[in-house]
mmCIF file of C-alpha atoms in Angstrom:
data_model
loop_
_atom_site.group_PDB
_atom_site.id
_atom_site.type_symbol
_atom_site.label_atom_id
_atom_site.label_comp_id
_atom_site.label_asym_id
_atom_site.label_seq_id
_atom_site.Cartn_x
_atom_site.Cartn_y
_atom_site.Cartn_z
ATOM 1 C CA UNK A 1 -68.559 56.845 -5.216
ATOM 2 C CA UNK A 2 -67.263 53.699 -6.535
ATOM 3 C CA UNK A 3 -68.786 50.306 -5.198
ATOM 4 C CA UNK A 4 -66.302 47.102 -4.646
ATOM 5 C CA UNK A 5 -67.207 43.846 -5.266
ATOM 6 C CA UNK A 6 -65.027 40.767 -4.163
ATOM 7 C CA UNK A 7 -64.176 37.543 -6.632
ATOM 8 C CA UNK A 8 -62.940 34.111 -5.525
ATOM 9 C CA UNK A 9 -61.171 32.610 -8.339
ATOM 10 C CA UNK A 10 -60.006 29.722 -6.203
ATOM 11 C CA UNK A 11 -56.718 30.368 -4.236
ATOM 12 C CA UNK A 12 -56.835 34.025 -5.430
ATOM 13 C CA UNK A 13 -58.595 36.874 -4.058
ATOM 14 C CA UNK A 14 -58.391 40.056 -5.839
ATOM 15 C CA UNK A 15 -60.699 43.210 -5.684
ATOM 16 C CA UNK A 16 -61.264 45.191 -8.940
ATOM 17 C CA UNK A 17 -63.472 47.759 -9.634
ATOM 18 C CA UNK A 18 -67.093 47.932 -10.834
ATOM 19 C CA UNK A 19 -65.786 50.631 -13.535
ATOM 20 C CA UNK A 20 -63.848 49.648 -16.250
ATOM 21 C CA UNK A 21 -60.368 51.365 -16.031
ATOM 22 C CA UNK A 22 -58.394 53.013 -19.462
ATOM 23 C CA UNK A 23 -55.193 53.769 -19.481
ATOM 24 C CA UNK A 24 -53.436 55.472 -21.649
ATOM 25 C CA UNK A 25 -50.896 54.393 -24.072
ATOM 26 C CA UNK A 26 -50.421 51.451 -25.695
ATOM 27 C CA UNK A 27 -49.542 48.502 -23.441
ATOM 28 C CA UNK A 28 -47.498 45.135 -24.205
ATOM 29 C CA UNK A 29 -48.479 42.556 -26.485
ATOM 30 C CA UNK A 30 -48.776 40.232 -23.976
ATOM 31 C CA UNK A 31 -49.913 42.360 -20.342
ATOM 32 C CA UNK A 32 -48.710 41.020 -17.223
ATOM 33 C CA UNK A 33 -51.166 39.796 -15.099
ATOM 34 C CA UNK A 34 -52.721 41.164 -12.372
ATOM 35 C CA UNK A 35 -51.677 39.079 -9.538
ATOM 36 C CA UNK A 36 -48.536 37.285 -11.479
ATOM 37 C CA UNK A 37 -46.997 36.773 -8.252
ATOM 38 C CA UNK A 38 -49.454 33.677 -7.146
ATOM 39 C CA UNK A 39 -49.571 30.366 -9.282
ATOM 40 C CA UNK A 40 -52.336 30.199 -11.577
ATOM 41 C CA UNK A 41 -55.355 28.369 -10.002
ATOM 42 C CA UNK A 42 -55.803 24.972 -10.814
ATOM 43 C CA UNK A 43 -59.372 24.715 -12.506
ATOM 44 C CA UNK A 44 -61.195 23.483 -15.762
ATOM 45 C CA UNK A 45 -59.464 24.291 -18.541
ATOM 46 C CA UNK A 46 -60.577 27.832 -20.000
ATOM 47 C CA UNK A 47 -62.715 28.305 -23.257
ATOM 48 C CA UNK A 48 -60.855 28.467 -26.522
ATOM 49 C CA UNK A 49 -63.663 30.547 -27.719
ATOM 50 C CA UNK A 50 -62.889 34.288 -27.656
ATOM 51 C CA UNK A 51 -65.923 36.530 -27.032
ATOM 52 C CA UNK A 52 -63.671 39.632 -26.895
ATOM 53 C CA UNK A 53 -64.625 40.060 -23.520
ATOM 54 C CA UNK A 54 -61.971 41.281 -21.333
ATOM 55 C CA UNK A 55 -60.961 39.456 -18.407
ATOM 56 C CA UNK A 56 -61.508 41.024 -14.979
ATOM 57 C CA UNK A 57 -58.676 42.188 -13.430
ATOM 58 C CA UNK A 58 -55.923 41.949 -16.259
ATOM 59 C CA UNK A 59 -55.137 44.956 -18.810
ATOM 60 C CA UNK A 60 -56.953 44.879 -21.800
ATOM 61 C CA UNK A 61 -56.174 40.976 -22.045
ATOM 62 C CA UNK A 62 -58.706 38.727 -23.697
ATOM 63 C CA UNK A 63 -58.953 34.964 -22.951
ATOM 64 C CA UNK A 64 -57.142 33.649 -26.651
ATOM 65 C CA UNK A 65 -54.477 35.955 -25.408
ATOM 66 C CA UNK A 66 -54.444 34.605 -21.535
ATOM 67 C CA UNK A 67 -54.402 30.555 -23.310
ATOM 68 C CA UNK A 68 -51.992 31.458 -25.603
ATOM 69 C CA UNK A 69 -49.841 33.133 -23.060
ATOM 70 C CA UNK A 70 -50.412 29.822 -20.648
ATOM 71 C CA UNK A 71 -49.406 27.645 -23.422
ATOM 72 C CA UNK A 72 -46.102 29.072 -24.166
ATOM 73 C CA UNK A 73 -45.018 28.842 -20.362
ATOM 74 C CA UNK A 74 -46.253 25.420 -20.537
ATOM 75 C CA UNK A 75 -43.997 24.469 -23.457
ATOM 76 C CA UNK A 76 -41.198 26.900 -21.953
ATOM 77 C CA UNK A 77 -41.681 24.725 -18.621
ATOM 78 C CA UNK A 78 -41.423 21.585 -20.747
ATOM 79 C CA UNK A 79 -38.548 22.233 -22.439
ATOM 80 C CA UNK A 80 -36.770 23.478 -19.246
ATOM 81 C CA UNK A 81 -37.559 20.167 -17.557
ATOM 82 C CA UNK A 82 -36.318 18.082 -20.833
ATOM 83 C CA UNK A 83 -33.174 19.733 -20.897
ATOM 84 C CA UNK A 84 -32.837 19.251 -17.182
ATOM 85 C CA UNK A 85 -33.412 15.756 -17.169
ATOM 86 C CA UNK A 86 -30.588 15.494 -19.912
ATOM 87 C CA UNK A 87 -28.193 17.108 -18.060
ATOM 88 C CA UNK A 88 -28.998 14.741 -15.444
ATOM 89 C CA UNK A 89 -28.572 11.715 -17.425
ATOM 90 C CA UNK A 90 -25.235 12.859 -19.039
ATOM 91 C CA UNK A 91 -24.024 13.908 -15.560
ATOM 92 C CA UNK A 92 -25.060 10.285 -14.346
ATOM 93 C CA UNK A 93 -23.557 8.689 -16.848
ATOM 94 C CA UNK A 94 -20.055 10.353 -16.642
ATOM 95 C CA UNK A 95 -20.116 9.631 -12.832
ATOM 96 C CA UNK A 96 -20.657 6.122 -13.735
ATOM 97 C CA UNK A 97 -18.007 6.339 -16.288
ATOM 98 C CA UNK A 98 -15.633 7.461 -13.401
ATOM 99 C CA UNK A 99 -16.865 4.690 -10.809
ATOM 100 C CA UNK A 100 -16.133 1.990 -13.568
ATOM 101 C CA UNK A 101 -12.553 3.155 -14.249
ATOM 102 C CA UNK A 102 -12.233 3.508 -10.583
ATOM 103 C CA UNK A 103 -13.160 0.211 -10.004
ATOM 104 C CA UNK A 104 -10.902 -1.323 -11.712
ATOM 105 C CA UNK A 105 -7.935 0.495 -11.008
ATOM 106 C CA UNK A 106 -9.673 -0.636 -7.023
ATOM 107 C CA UNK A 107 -9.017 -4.004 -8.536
ATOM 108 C CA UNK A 108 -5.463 -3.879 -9.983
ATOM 109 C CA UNK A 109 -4.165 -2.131 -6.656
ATOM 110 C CA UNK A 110 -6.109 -5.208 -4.756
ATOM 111 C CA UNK A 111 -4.329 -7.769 -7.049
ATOM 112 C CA UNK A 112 -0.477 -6.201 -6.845
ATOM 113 C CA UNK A 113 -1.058 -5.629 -2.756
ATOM 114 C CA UNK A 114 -2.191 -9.688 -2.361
ATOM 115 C CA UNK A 115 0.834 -10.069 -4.690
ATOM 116 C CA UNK A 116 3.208 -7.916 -2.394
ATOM 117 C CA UNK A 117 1.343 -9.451 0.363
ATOM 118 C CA UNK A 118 2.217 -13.166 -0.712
ATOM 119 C CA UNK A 119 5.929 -12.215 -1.426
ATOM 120 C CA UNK A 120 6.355 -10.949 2.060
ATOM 121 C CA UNK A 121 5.048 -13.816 3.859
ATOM 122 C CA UNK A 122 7.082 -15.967 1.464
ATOM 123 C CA UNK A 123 10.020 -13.645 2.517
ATOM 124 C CA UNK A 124 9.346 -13.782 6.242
ATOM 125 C CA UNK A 125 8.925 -17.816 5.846
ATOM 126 C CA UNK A 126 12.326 -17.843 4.354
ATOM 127 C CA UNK A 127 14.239 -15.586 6.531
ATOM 128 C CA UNK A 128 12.717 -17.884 9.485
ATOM 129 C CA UNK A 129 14.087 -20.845 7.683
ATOM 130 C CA UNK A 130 17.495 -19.157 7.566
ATOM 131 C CA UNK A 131 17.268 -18.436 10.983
ATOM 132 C CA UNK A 132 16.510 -21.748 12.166
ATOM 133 C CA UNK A 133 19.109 -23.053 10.251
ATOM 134 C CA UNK A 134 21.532 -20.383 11.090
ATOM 135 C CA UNK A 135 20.791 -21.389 14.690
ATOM 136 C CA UNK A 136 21.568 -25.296 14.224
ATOM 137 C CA UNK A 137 24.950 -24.456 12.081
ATOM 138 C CA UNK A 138 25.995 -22.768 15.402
ATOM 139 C CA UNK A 139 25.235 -25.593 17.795
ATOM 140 C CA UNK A 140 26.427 -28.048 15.113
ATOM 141 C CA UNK A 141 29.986 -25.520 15.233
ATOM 142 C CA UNK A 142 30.145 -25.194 19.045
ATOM 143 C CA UNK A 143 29.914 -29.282 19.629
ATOM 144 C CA UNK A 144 32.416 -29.796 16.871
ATOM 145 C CA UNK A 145 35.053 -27.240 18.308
ATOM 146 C CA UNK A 146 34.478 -27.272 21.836
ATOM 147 C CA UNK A 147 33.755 -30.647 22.369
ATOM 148 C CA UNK A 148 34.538 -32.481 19.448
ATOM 149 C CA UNK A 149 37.373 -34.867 18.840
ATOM 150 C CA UNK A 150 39.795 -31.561 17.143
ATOM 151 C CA UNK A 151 39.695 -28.989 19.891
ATOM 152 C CA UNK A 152 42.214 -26.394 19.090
ATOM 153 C CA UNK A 153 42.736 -25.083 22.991
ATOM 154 C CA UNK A 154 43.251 -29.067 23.610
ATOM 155 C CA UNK A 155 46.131 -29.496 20.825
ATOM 156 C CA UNK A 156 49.787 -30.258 21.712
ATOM 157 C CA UNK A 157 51.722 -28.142 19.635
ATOM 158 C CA UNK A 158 54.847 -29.785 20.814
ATOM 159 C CA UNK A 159 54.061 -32.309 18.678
ATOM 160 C CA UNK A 160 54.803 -30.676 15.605
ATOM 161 C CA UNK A 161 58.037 -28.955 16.594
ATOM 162 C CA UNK A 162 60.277 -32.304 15.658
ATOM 163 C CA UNK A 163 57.878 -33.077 12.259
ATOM 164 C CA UNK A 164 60.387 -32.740 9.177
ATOM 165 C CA UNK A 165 58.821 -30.083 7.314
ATOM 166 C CA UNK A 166 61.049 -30.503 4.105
ATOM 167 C CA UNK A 167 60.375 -33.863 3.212
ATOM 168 C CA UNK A 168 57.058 -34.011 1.500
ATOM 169 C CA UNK A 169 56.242 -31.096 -1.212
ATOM 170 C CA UNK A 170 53.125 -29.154 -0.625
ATOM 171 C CA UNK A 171 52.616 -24.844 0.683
ATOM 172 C CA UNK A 172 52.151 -24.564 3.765
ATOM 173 C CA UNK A 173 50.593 -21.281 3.233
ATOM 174 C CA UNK A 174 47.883 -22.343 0.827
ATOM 175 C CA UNK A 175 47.315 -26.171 2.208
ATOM 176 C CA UNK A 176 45.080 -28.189 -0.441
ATOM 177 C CA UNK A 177 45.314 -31.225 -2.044
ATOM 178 C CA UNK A 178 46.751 -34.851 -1.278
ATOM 179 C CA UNK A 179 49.626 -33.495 0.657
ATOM 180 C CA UNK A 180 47.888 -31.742 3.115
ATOM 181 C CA UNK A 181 45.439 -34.436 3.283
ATOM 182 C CA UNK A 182 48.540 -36.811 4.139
ATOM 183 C CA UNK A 183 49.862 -34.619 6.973
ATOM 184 C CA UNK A 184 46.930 -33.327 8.660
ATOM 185 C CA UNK A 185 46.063 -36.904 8.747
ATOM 186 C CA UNK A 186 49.332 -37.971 10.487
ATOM 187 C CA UNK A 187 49.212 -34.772 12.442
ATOM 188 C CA UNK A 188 45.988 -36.166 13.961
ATOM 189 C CA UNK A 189 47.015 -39.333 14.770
ATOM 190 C CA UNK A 190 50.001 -38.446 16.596
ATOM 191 C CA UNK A 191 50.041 -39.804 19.764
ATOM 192 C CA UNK A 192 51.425 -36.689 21.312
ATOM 193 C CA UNK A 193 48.256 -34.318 19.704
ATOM 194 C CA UNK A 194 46.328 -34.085 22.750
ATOM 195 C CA UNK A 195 47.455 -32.958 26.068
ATOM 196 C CA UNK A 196 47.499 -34.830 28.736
ATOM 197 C CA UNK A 197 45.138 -33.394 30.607
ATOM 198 C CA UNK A 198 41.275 -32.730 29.318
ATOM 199 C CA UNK A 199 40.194 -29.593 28.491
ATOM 200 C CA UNK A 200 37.754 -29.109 31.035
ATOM 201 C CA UNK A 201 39.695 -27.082 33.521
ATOM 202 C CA UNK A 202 40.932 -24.579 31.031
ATOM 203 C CA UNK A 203 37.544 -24.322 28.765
ATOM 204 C CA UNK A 204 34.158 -22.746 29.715
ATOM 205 C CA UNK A 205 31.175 -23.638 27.274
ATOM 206 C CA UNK A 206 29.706 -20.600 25.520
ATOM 207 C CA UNK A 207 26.841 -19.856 25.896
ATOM 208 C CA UNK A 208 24.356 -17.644 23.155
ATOM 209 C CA UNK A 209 25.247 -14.284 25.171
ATOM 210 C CA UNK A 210 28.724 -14.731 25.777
ATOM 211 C CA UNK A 211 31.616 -16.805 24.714
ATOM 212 C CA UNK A 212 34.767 -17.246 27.240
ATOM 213 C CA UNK A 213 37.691 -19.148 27.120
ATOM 214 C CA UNK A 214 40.237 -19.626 29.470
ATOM 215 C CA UNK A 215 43.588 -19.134 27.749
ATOM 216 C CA UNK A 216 45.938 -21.572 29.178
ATOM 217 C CA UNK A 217 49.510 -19.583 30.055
ATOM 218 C CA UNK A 218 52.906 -21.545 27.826
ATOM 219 C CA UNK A 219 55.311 -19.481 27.296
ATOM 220 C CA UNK A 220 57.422 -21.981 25.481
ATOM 221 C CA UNK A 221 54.831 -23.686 23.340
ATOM 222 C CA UNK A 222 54.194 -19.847 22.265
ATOM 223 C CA UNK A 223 57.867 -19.656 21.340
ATOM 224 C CA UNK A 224 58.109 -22.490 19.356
ATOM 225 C CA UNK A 225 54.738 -21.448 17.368
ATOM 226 C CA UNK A 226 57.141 -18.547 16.432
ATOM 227 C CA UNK A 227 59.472 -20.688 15.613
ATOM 228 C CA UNK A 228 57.838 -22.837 12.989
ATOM 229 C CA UNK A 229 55.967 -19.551 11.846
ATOM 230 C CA UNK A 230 59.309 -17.784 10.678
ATOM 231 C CA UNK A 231 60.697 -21.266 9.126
ATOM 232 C CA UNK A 232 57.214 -21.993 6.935
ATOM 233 C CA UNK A 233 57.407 -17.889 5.591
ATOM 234 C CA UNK A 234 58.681 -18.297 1.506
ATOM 235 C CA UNK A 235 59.247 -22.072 2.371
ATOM 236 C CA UNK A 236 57.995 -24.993 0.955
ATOM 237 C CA UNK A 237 56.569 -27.728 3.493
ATOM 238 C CA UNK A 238 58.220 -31.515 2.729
ATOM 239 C CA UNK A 239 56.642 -33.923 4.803
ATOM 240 C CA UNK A 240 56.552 -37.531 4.363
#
């Protein structure tokens, strides 16, 4: 009958036999251990000095062979963790690499959107300037044709029906120049250019919606437009 003894070997417990076992065969260089499965246990460092003894619980392993075994994971763990902090650095430094180029493409967009950002406020400044401006041109037109001194619905065309037109030598399709200058001049200060009556009974001020103006019904000064239409077609104007 075999008798069992237990041995505490720190965080281990394993139960081998009073009798040494043989087995047959021959086994690996380097036998696994018993209990390879748990971490080793973390006490003094074992003797250098082999006494051929073999250690309980492992195959046919001596102590030389158990250091020797421990030292080459050791320097197998070492060189794992070198080669892992490598990779790490390398991999660090291509991210940072990648954040640096990043950055300052960041910095290029920031620099052409203020850019873009500047030329559209300039753009809106200007295009309120335009408005504004827009806007006073069209008072400025409305109180110089409706109610300035040359109101067009408030000339007497009558006047010009007995004007010599072949006296003075200018077109009277393209008027420029000193001639025209001469006659609209004298045209204005007819006495009969402005009607007799104002223009307020015939003449509603626009307004920014809607413009309307009260046509005032002449049959005859509308003929005699026609009139001096058809004589001024291929003609030349002569006016003194």
């Amino acid at each position: 009958m075999r008798k069992k003894r237990k041995i505490d070997i720190g965080d281990v417990n394993m139960v081998t036999s009073s009798e040494e076992e043989t087995y047959s065969g021959s086994s690996p260089h380097f036998a696994h251990l018993c209990i390879s499965f748990l971490p080793l246990p973390l006490a003094d460092e074992p003797s250098t000095e082999d006494d051929g003894k073999l250690v309980p619980g492992c195959r046919n392993s001596s102590k030389r062979e158990l250091q020797n075994m421990i030292e080459k994971w050791k320097a197998f763990v070492s060189k794992v963790v070198k080669r892992q902090k490598v990779l790490i650095r390398d991999e660090n430094e291509v991210l940072y690499k990648q954040k640096e180029k990043l950055t300052e493409k960041l910095e290029v967009v920031q620099v052409k959107n203020d850019e873009l950002s500047s030329k559209v406020m300039v753009e809106k400044e200007r295009n309120e300037a335009l408005d504004a401006e827009l806007k006073r041109i069209a008072e400025e037109y409305k109180a110089t044709v409706v109610v300035g001194p040359f109101n067009a619905p408030q000339v007497d065309f009558d006047a010009l029906y007995e004007v010599d037109m072949y006296k003075s030598c200018f077109n009277g399709r393209f008027p420029s120049g000193v001639g025209w200058d001469e006659f609209a001049s004298k045209w204005k200060n007819l006495k009969d250019f402005y009607l007799d009556e104002g223009p307020s009974e015939s003449i509603v001020m626009p307004n920014d919606k809607n413009i309307t103006t009260t046509l005032t019904e002449n049959i005859e000064v509308v003929e005699r437009e026609d009139d001096i239409t058809r004589d001024l077609e291929g003609e030349r104007i002569c006016l003194k």
